[in-house]
Amino acid sequence: MNETVADRSYLTEQETHLSESSGTPAPSAVPGTQRPGGRTAKVRRAVLDATGEALAAGGFHTLNLDRIAAAAGVGKTTVYRRWGSPVGLVADLLADMAEQSVPAADTGSLAGDLRANAALVRETLTDPRMGAVFRAVIAAAACDGECARALNGFYRTRLAAWAPVARRAEARGELPPGTDPLELLRAVSAPLYYRFAVTHEELTEADAERAVTAALAAAAAGAYAG
Amino acid sequence: MNETVADRSYLTEQETHLSESSGTPAPSAVPGTQRPGGRTAKVRRAVLDATGEALAAGGFHTLNLDRIAAAAGVGKTTVYRRWGSPVGLVADLLADMAEQSVPAADTGSLAGDLRANAALVRETLTDPRMGAVFRAVIAAAACDGECARALNGFYRTRLAAWAPVARRAEARGELPPGTDPLELLRAVSAPLYYRFAVTHEELTEADAERAVTAALAAAAAGAYAG
């Protein structure tokens, strides 16, 4: 339940590194490259890991394809051909993060599921490495339309993956009929991201708990229905 | 009531330009320059207007002190001495925006005041020029600690200016005793900024109305008290 996108990413990285010859191939999300397989998947993993490290260390404006190729141990030509630009790297990293998105909680109660969601968001944003990656992609999206579309896609996938939480709660009679699952989930995330990316205020467990309490009260009053 | 930070900024700019010799001098917020007066205030106005234009046009990473000096019709030496760096320009622009912050609404009801606040936020973020300025300062804050502190200061000023809305509502019995004014105001802003700066989703009047409805319901349930 407390596993974060960050933890999952580390795990996948370690698995890839530890099982060089037996790793399950991940399908490539780069359009035009329809050759999923061990080598392609490993190259992508190495390049995206290096991209995440570079974003966390220096931000979007320091991303450099030559340095990513060197850090990933991959030929420059491959990196230029498959990703083309720093924007291409960020867009593919976000697609990868969406693919690895942690499955929605199913604790048996709406409050429990939303608490798990708020904890996941808070732990990801306050994790030193993943927080830095999110700061970098939020900044990249503010500067570049393609990064903005990729970030929008990441959250669309993330929200859709957690929508069943609201549908199950409505079926259990915990939510007014017609509650919009995405609005409920946005209500939990928004106060946490607002502190993190806009006002630059501390992000505590009490903030996560308050976001859940407020979302539950607003939902019960029908603020997200109809 | 519908006047935005953006409108106010335009107004102040026009007033300054139209009354070159009679404008009320604004105190300088730059530490170390304790000579408020017509000339100093006009130089600052011209430089900050040029900074806003440059941020809206190209973002933080294109800010260049030589070009700001040229656009403002001010000597390079003055700009380098008073602001020192692109970060110095952004920090002073945010201080200026905070100084010009629109006074809080006082419509006689909490719902009316929060609607005015949500409309102000939405109109500012969807205004082509001010939206671009906010995107640029949010990106700058993600990349630079001094910009982050300046943006934090802007919102601290903005939230404090609107806190009386909650205090008056509590005195009228519209809020549970002990409601935290800042948490209530953050709850109105957060869903709007989340769409604008994080998920890059459309920001409609319905979104602003939903933010108010949800904040009122959560506040009534005591989510921001104690």
Short mmCIF file of C-alpha atoms in Angstrom, two decimals:
data_model
loop_
_atom_site.label_atom_id
_atom_site.label_comp_id
_atom_site.label_asym_id
_atom_site.label_seq_id
_atom_site.Cartn_x
_atom_site.Cartn_y
_atom_site.Cartn_z
CA MET A 1 0.00 0.00 0.00
CA ASN A 2 2.81 2.36 0.78
CA GLU A 3 4.71 1.43 -2.34
CA THR A 4 5.19 4.55 -4.43
CA VAL A 5 5.77 5.18 -8.08
CA ALA A 6 9.31 5.90 -6.97
CA ASP A 7 9.77 2.56 -5.21
CA ARG A 8 8.29 0.71 -8.15
CA SER A 9 10.67 2.49 -10.47
CA TYR A 10 13.69 1.56 -8.33
CA LEU A 11 12.50 -2.06 -8.20
CA THR A 12 12.13 -2.27 -11.93
CA GLU A 13 15.56 -0.75 -12.37
CA GLN A 14 17.13 -3.24 -10.00
CA GLU A 15 15.37 -6.18 -11.60
CA THR A 16 16.62 -5.08 -14.98
CA HIS A 17 20.15 -4.67 -13.75
CA LEU A 18 20.18 -7.93 -11.79
CA SER A 19 18.73 -10.13 -14.51
CA GLU A 20 20.49 -8.89 -17.61
CA SER A 21 19.63 -11.98 -19.63
CA SER A 22 16.25 -13.03 -18.23
CA GLY A 23 14.30 -9.77 -17.75
CA THR A 24 10.77 -9.71 -19.14
CA PRO A 25 10.84 -7.49 -22.20
CA ALA A 26 8.82 -4.29 -21.84
CA PRO A 27 7.04 -3.06 -24.95
CA SER A 28 8.54 0.11 -26.36
CA ALA A 29 6.27 3.15 -26.21
CA VAL A 30 8.19 5.03 -28.88
CA PRO A 31 6.05 5.33 -32.00
CA GLY A 32 7.54 3.62 -35.01
CA THR A 33 9.67 1.16 -33.05
CA GLN A 34 7.61 -2.02 -33.12
CA ARG A 35 10.41 -4.33 -32.06
CA PRO A 36 9.77 -5.11 -28.41
CA GLY A 37 12.41 -7.42 -27.03
CA GLY A 38 15.24 -7.89 -24.60
CA ARG A 39 17.79 -5.59 -26.20
CA THR A 40 15.34 -2.81 -27.12
CA ALA A 41 13.76 -2.90 -23.70
CA LYS A 42 17.13 -2.79 -21.95
CA VAL A 43 18.31 0.16 -24.01
CA ARG A 44 15.10 2.02 -23.22
CA ARG A 45 15.38 1.17 -19.50
CA ALA A 46 19.00 2.38 -19.36
CA VAL A 47 18.24 5.59 -21.26
CA LEU A 48 15.14 6.41 -19.19
CA ASP A 49 16.98 5.69 -15.94
CA ALA A 50 19.74 8.06 -17.05
CA THR A 51 17.10 10.63 -18.03
CA GLY A 52 15.48 10.43 -14.60
CA GLU A 53 18.86 10.80 -12.90
CA ALA A 54 19.78 13.79 -15.07
CA LEU A 55 16.40 15.47 -14.47
CA ALA A 56 16.69 14.93 -10.72
CA ALA A 57 20.23 16.27 -10.68
CA GLY A 58 19.99 19.30 -12.97
CA GLY A 59 16.47 19.79 -14.30
CA PHE A 60 15.06 19.87 -17.82
CA HIS A 61 17.32 22.59 -19.18
CA THR A 62 20.49 20.59 -18.48
CA LEU A 63 19.28 17.47 -20.37
CA ASN A 64 21.81 16.61 -23.06
CA LEU A 65 21.47 13.63 -25.40
CA ASP A 66 25.21 13.00 -25.63
CA ARG A 67 25.56 12.84 -21.85
CA ILE A 68 22.44 10.61 -21.55
CA ALA A 69 23.93 8.22 -24.12
CA ALA A 70 27.23 8.11 -22.20
CA ALA A 71 25.51 7.62 -18.82
CA ALA A 72 23.29 4.85 -20.24
CA GLY A 73 26.19 3.14 -22.02
CA VAL A 74 24.27 3.39 -25.29
CA GLY A 75 25.43 4.72 -28.65
CA LYS A 76 24.66 8.38 -29.40
CA THR A 77 23.13 7.44 -32.74
CA THR A 78 20.58 5.22 -31.03
CA VAL A 79 19.59 7.95 -28.57
CA TYR A 80 19.28 10.61 -31.30
CA ARG A 81 17.35 8.27 -33.61
CA ARG A 82 14.89 6.96 -31.01
CA TRP A 83 14.33 10.03 -28.80
CA GLY A 84 15.54 12.90 -30.97
CA SER A 85 15.53 15.64 -28.32
CA PRO A 86 15.34 16.32 -24.57
CA VAL A 87 11.56 16.73 -25.02
CA GLY A 88 11.42 13.26 -26.58
CA LEU A 89 13.25 11.83 -23.56
CA VAL A 90 10.87 13.52 -21.08
CA ALA A 91 7.79 12.41 -23.02
CA ASP A 92 8.98 8.79 -23.07
CA LEU A 93 9.96 8.89 -19.38
CA LEU A 94 6.42 10.04 -18.53
CA ALA A 95 4.93 7.30 -20.73
CA ASP A 96 7.11 4.79 -18.87
CA MET A 97 6.08 6.17 -15.46
CA ALA A 98 2.42 5.89 -16.49
CA GLU A 99 2.94 2.25 -17.62
CA GLN A 100 4.52 1.45 -14.25
CA SER A 101 1.74 3.22 -12.31
CA VAL A 102 0.92 1.50 -9.03
CA PRO A 103 -2.45 -0.36 -9.15
CA ALA A 104 -5.25 1.34 -7.22
CA ALA A 105 -5.74 0.47 -3.56
CA ASP A 106 -8.67 -1.73 -2.54
CA THR A 107 -8.85 -1.52 1.25
CA GLY A 108 -12.61 -2.07 1.45
CA SER A 109 -13.49 1.52 2.34
CA LEU A 110 -13.42 4.77 0.39
CA ALA A 111 -11.57 6.55 3.21
CA GLY A 112 -8.91 3.82 3.26
CA ASP A 113 -8.44 3.89 -0.49
CA LEU A 114 -8.19 7.69 -0.64
CA ARG A 115 -5.73 7.68 2.27
CA ALA A 116 -3.58 5.20 0.34
CA ASN A 117 -3.75 7.47 -2.71
CA ALA A 118 -2.83 10.59 -0.72
CA ALA A 119 0.05 8.73 0.94
CA LEU A 120 1.32 7.58 -2.47
CA VAL A 121 1.25 11.14 -3.83
CA ARG A 122 2.88 12.61 -0.73
CA GLU A 123 5.61 9.95 -0.55
CA THR A 124 6.39 10.36 -4.24
CA LEU A 125 6.62 14.16 -4.05
CA THR A 126 8.66 14.18 -0.84
CA ASP A 127 11.02 11.44 -2.04
CA PRO A 128 14.28 13.29 -2.83
CA ARG A 129 14.81 11.66 -6.22
CA MET A 130 11.20 11.39 -7.41
CA GLY A 131 10.33 14.85 -6.06
CA ALA A 132 13.17 16.28 -8.13
CA VAL A 133 11.98 14.36 -11.20
CA PHE A 134 8.42 15.70 -10.75
CA ARG A 135 9.70 19.27 -10.28
CA ALA A 136 11.69 18.90 -13.49
CA VAL A 137 8.82 17.51 -15.57
CA ILE A 138 6.39 20.13 -14.21
CA ALA A 139 8.90 22.83 -15.20
CA ALA A 140 9.45 21.19 -18.60
CA ALA A 141 5.69 21.10 -19.17
CA ALA A 142 5.47 24.83 -18.37
CA CYS A 143 8.08 25.51 -21.09
CA ASP A 144 7.14 23.06 -23.81
CA GLY A 145 3.82 21.96 -25.32
CA GLU A 146 4.92 18.39 -26.05
CA CYS A 147 6.07 17.93 -22.44
CA ALA A 148 2.72 19.40 -21.29
CA ARG A 149 0.82 16.86 -23.39
CA ALA A 150 2.99 14.04 -22.04
CA LEU A 151 2.41 15.17 -18.43
CA ASN A 152 -1.33 15.47 -19.10
CA GLY A 153 -1.23 11.90 -20.45
CA PHE A 154 0.58 10.68 -17.34
CA TYR A 155 -2.14 12.07 -15.05
CA ARG A 156 -4.93 10.83 -17.32
CA THR A 157 -3.53 7.30 -17.00
CA ARG A 158 -2.95 7.73 -13.26
CA LEU A 159 -6.49 9.03 -12.59
CA ALA A 160 -8.12 6.38 -14.79
CA ALA A 161 -6.21 3.63 -12.96
CA TRP A 162 -7.64 4.83 -9.63
CA ALA A 163 -11.21 5.55 -10.84
CA PRO A 164 -12.47 2.08 -9.74
CA VAL A 165 -11.94 3.24 -6.13
CA ALA A 166 -14.83 5.68 -6.59
CA ARG A 167 -16.99 3.27 -8.58
CA ARG A 168 -16.67 0.57 -5.92
CA ALA A 169 -17.45 3.12 -3.19
CA GLU A 170 -20.56 4.27 -5.04
CA ALA A 171 -21.67 0.63 -5.37
CA ARG A 172 -21.18 0.22 -1.60
CA GLY A 173 -23.35 3.31 -1.01
CA GLU A 174 -20.41 5.40 0.26
CA LEU A 175 -20.83 8.11 -2.39
CA PRO A 176 -23.82 9.99 -3.84
CA PRO A 177 -24.95 8.42 -7.15
CA GLY A 178 -23.29 10.02 -10.16
CA THR A 179 -20.12 11.09 -8.34
CA ASP A 180 -17.40 11.85 -10.90
CA PRO A 181 -14.50 9.53 -9.97
CA LEU A 182 -11.88 11.79 -11.57
CA GLU A 183 -13.08 14.92 -9.73
CA LEU A 184 -12.93 13.04 -6.43
CA LEU A 185 -9.37 11.89 -7.15
CA ARG A 186 -8.27 15.32 -8.36
CA ALA A 187 -9.60 16.74 -5.07
CA VAL A 188 -7.22 14.49 -3.12
CA SER A 189 -4.18 15.29 -5.26
CA ALA A 190 -4.70 19.01 -5.88
CA PRO A 191 -3.91 20.38 -2.38
CA LEU A 192 -0.72 18.28 -2.26
CA TYR A 193 0.54 19.35 -5.69
CA TYR A 194 -0.46 22.97 -4.95
CA ARG A 195 1.93 23.04 -1.98
CA PHE A 196 4.62 21.15 -3.84
CA ALA A 197 4.64 22.91 -7.22
CA VAL A 198 2.94 26.27 -6.73
CA THR A 199 3.28 27.73 -3.22
CA HIS A 200 6.40 25.74 -2.26
CA GLU A 201 5.10 24.97 1.22
CA GLU A 202 5.95 21.94 3.33
CA LEU A 203 3.98 18.78 2.54
CA THR A 204 3.21 16.85 5.73
CA GLU A 205 1.15 13.80 6.64
CA ALA A 206 -1.38 16.20 8.19
CA ASP A 207 -1.76 17.88 4.77
CA ALA A 208 -2.41 14.50 3.14
CA GLU A 209 -4.96 13.61 5.84
CA ARG A 210 -6.71 17.00 5.47
CA ALA A 211 -6.92 16.53 1.68
CA VAL A 212 -8.70 13.20 2.23
CA THR A 213 -11.06 14.53 4.93
CA ALA A 214 -11.99 17.51 2.75
CA ALA A 215 -12.52 15.39 -0.38
CA LEU A 216 -14.74 12.94 1.54
CA ALA A 217 -16.85 15.79 2.99
CA ALA A 218 -17.18 17.54 -0.37
CA ALA A 219 -18.08 14.27 -2.09
CA ALA A 220 -20.69 13.42 0.57
CA ALA A 221 -22.26 16.86 0.01
CA GLY A 222 -22.53 16.10 -3.71
CA ALA A 223 -19.85 18.55 -4.88
CA TYR A 224 -18.53 16.02 -7.43
CA ALA A 225 -21.92 14.61 -8.55
CA GLY A 226 -23.88 15.59 -11.64
CA MET B 1 -15.02 42.14 -8.20
CA ASN B 2 -13.91 40.63 -11.47
CA GLU B 3 -10.79 42.74 -11.55
CA THR B 4 -7.79 40.46 -11.73
CA VAL B 5 -4.20 40.83 -10.68
CA ALA B 6 -3.59 41.04 -14.42
CA ASP B 7 -6.03 43.93 -14.95
CA ARG B 8 -4.63 45.74 -11.97
CA SER B 9 -1.15 45.33 -13.35
CA TYR B 10 -2.18 46.73 -16.72
CA LEU B 11 -3.93 49.65 -15.01
CA THR B 12 -0.89 50.51 -12.96
CA GLU B 13 1.28 50.28 -16.04
CA GLN B 14 -1.01 52.61 -17.99
CA GLU B 15 -1.27 55.08 -15.13
CA THR B 16 2.51 55.20 -14.90
CA HIS B 17 2.91 55.72 -18.62
CA LEU B 18 0.15 58.34 -18.86
CA SER B 19 1.27 60.47 -15.96
CA GLU B 20 5.02 60.56 -16.39
CA SER B 21 5.47 63.59 -14.17
CA SER B 22 2.72 63.18 -11.54
CA GLY B 23 2.67 59.44 -10.70
CA THR B 24 2.75 58.56 -7.03
CA PRO B 25 6.18 57.14 -6.33
CA ALA B 26 6.13 53.46 -5.35
CA PRO B 27 8.64 52.39 -2.73
CA SER B 28 11.37 50.21 -4.11
CA ALA B 29 11.39 46.64 -2.79
CA VAL B 30 15.00 46.04 -3.78
CA PRO B 31 17.12 45.70 -0.64
CA GLY B 32 19.78 48.34 -0.36
CA THR B 33 18.08 50.95 -2.55
CA GLN B 34 16.43 53.25 -0.06
CA ARG B 35 15.69 56.07 -2.48
CA PRO B 36 12.02 55.81 -3.34
CA GLY B 37 10.99 58.48 -5.80
CA GLY B 38 9.67 59.25 -9.25
CA ARG B 39 12.75 58.26 -11.22
CA THR B 40 13.55 55.11 -9.22
CA ALA B 41 9.93 53.99 -9.31
CA LYS B 42 9.67 54.59 -13.05
CA VAL B 43 12.84 52.64 -13.77
CA ARG B 44 11.56 49.75 -11.67
CA ARG B 45 8.14 49.87 -13.40
CA ALA B 46 9.73 49.86 -16.86
CA VAL B 47 12.12 47.02 -15.99
CA LEU B 48 9.42 44.87 -14.36
CA ASP B 49 7.01 45.46 -17.26
CA ALA B 50 9.76 44.35 -19.66
CA THR B 51 10.46 41.35 -17.43
CA GLY B 52 6.78 40.33 -17.48
CA GLU B 53 6.67 40.70 -21.27
CA ALA B 54 9.84 38.65 -21.71
CA LEU B 55 8.61 35.91 -19.35
CA ALA B 56 5.26 35.74 -21.13
CA ALA B 57 6.96 35.60 -24.54
CA GLY B 58 9.82 33.19 -23.91
CA GLY B 59 9.84 31.89 -20.35
CA PHE B 60 12.42 32.08 -17.59
CA HIS B 61 15.31 30.54 -19.51
CA THR B 62 15.22 33.25 -22.18
CA LEU B 63 15.46 36.15 -19.67
CA ASN B 64 18.46 38.27 -20.53
CA LEU B 65 19.46 41.41 -18.61
CA ASP B 66 20.84 43.23 -21.67
CA ARG B 67 17.60 42.72 -23.59
CA ILE B 68 15.49 43.74 -20.54
CA ALA B 69 17.54 46.94 -20.25
CA ALA B 70 17.03 47.67 -23.96
CA ALA B 71 13.29 46.92 -23.85
CA ALA B 72 12.84 49.07 -20.74
CA GLY B 73 14.93 51.94 -22.13
CA VAL B 74 17.16 51.75 -19.06
CA GLY B 75 20.95 51.57 -18.88
CA LYS B 76 22.47 48.09 -18.61
CA THR B 77 24.55 49.16 -15.61
CA THR B 78 21.39 50.09 -13.68
CA VAL B 79 19.75 46.74 -14.43
CA TYR B 80 22.86 44.73 -13.51
CA ARG B 81 23.44 46.78 -10.34
CA ARG B 82 19.84 46.69 -9.06
CA TRP B 83 18.67 43.23 -10.15
CA GLY B 84 21.91 41.36 -10.82
CA SER B 85 20.45 38.27 -12.52
CA PRO B 86 17.32 36.81 -14.14
CA VAL B 87 16.46 35.36 -10.72
CA GLY B 88 16.68 38.87 -9.21
CA LEU B 89 14.25 40.15 -11.85
CA VAL B 90 11.75 37.33 -11.21
CA ALA B 91 11.96 37.79 -7.43
CA ASP B 92 11.29 41.53 -7.72
CA LEU B 93 8.46 40.99 -10.23
CA LEU B 94 6.79 38.64 -7.72
CA ALA B 95 7.31 41.16 -4.90
CA ASP B 96 5.69 43.81 -7.12
CA MET B 97 2.76 41.51 -7.99
CA ALA B 98 2.23 40.84 -4.28
CA GLU B 99 2.29 44.60 -3.53
CA GLN B 100 -0.36 45.16 -6.21
CA SER B 101 -2.51 42.24 -4.98
CA VAL B 102 -6.24 42.92 -5.36
CA PRO B 103 -7.94 43.62 -1.99
CA ALA B 104 -10.14 40.79 -0.72
CA ALA B 105 -13.80 40.71 -1.73
CA ASP B 106 -16.46 41.63 0.83
CA THR B 107 -19.78 40.61 -0.72
CA GLY B 108 -21.52 39.91 2.59
CA SER B 109 -21.47 36.12 2.25
CA LEU B 110 -18.72 33.52 2.39
CA ALA B 111 -19.95 31.89 -0.83
CA GLY B 112 -19.88 35.24 -2.63
CA ASP B 113 -16.40 36.08 -1.41
CA LEU B 114 -14.98 32.64 -2.32
CA ARG B 115 -16.64 32.85 -5.76
CA ALA B 116 -14.94 36.20 -6.29
CA ASN B 117 -11.62 34.67 -5.25
CA ALA B 118 -12.04 31.65 -7.56
CA ALA B 119 -13.01 33.94 -10.45
CA LEU B 120 -9.93 36.09 -9.83
CA VAL B 121 -7.65 33.04 -9.87
CA ARG B 122 -9.30 31.56 -12.96
CA GLU B 123 -9.29 34.84 -14.90
CA THR B 124 -5.65 35.46 -14.04
CA LEU B 125 -4.53 31.97 -15.08
CA THR B 126 -6.59 31.94 -18.30
CA ASP B 127 -5.52 35.47 -19.29
CA PRO B 128 -3.06 34.91 -22.15
CA ARG B 129 -0.40 37.28 -20.81
CA MET B 130 -0.76 36.64 -17.07
CA GLY B 131 -1.21 32.91 -17.61
CA ALA B 132 2.12 32.87 -19.46
CA VAL B 133 3.76 34.90 -16.68
CA PHE B 134 2.49 32.46 -14.03
CA ARG B 135 3.64 29.44 -16.07
CA ALA B 136 7.07 31.06 -16.33
CA VAL B 137 7.42 31.87 -12.61
CA ILE B 138 6.15 28.41 -11.61
CA ALA B 139 8.79 26.88 -13.92
CA ALA B 140 11.45 29.25 -12.59
CA ALA B 141 10.54 28.27 -9.01
CA ALA B 142 10.93 24.59 -9.93
CA CYS B 143 14.48 25.30 -11.15
CA ASP B 144 15.74 27.85 -8.64
CA GLY B 145 15.49 28.14 -4.85
CA GLU B 146 15.43 31.94 -4.78
CA CYS B 147 12.55 32.00 -7.28
CA ALA B 148 10.77 29.35 -5.16
CA ARG B 149 11.12 31.55 -2.05
CA ALA B 150 9.83 34.56 -3.98
CA LEU B 151 6.83 32.62 -5.29
CA ASN B 152 6.15 31.31 -1.78
CA GLY B 153 6.22 34.92 -0.56
CA PHE B 154 3.78 35.99 -3.27
CA TYR B 155 1.22 33.38 -2.17
CA ARG B 156 1.80 34.11 1.52
CA THR B 157 0.92 37.75 0.85
CA ARG B 158 -2.01 36.79 -1.38
CA LEU B 159 -3.46 34.33 1.18
CA ALA B 160 -2.98 36.74 4.10
CA ALA B 161 -4.76 39.51 2.17
CA TRP B 162 -7.82 37.29 1.73
CA ALA B 163 -7.83 35.74 5.23
CA PRO B 164 -10.35 38.35 6.55
CA VAL B 165 -12.95 36.72 4.28
CA ALA B 166 -12.86 33.64 6.51
CA ARG B 167 -12.65 35.62 9.76
CA ARG B 168 -15.73 37.68 8.84
CA ALA B 169 -17.61 34.51 7.82
CA GLU B 170 -16.75 32.85 11.13
CA ALA B 171 -18.02 35.96 12.97
CA ARG B 172 -21.28 35.72 10.97
CA GLY B 173 -21.61 32.05 11.99
CA GLU B 174 -20.99 30.78 8.45
CA LEU B 175 -17.97 28.67 9.44
CA PRO B 176 -17.21 26.28 12.32
CA PRO B 177 -15.23 28.04 15.08
CA GLY B 178 -11.47 27.69 14.62
CA THR B 179 -11.56 27.31 10.83
CA ASP B 180 -8.07 27.97 9.42
CA PRO B 181 -8.55 30.85 6.93
CA LEU B 182 -5.49 29.88 4.89
CA GLU B 183 -6.55 26.24 4.50
CA LEU B 184 -9.98 27.36 3.30
CA LEU B 185 -8.41 29.70 0.73
CA ARG B 186 -5.87 27.09 -0.39
CA ALA B 187 -8.79 24.70 -0.96
CA VAL B 188 -10.34 27.15 -3.44
CA SER B 189 -7.08 27.80 -5.32
CA ALA B 190 -5.58 24.30 -5.34
CA PRO B 191 -7.90 22.57 -7.85
CA LEU B 192 -7.49 25.49 -10.27
CA TYR B 193 -3.70 25.58 -10.09
CA TYR B 194 -3.58 21.76 -10.26
CA ARG B 195 -5.28 21.84 -13.66
CA PHE B 196 -3.25 24.82 -14.82
CA ALA B 197 0.26 23.87 -13.72
CA VAL B 198 0.26 20.12 -13.11
CA THR B 199 -2.22 18.17 -15.25
CA HIS B 200 -2.54 20.81 -18.01
CA GLU B 201 -6.30 20.42 -18.23
CA GLU B 202 -8.79 23.07 -19.30
CA LEU B 203 -9.82 25.55 -16.59
CA THR B 204 -13.51 26.44 -16.92
CA GLU B 205 -16.03 28.46 -14.91
CA ALA B 206 -17.55 25.12 -13.86
CA ASP B 207 -14.17 24.13 -12.37
CA ALA B 208 -14.05 27.39 -10.39
CA GLU B 209 -17.63 26.88 -9.16
CA ARG B 210 -16.87 23.27 -8.16
CA ALA B 211 -13.79 24.39 -6.22
CA VAL B 212 -15.97 26.82 -4.22
CA THR B 213 -18.78 24.29 -3.62
CA ALA B 214 -16.28 21.68 -2.46
CA ALA B 215 -14.40 24.11 -0.18
CA LEU B 216 -17.67 25.30 1.41
CA ALA B 217 -18.82 21.71 2.04
CA ALA B 218 -15.46 20.65 3.46
CA ALA B 219 -15.30 23.74 5.67
CA ALA B 220 -18.85 23.18 6.94
CA ALA B 221 -17.86 19.61 7.87
CA GLY B 222 -14.93 20.97 9.89
CA ALA B 223 -12.15 19.77 7.56
CA TYR B 224 -10.24 23.06 8.05
CA ALA B 225 -10.94 23.50 11.78
CA GLY B 226 -8.65 22.58 14.64
#
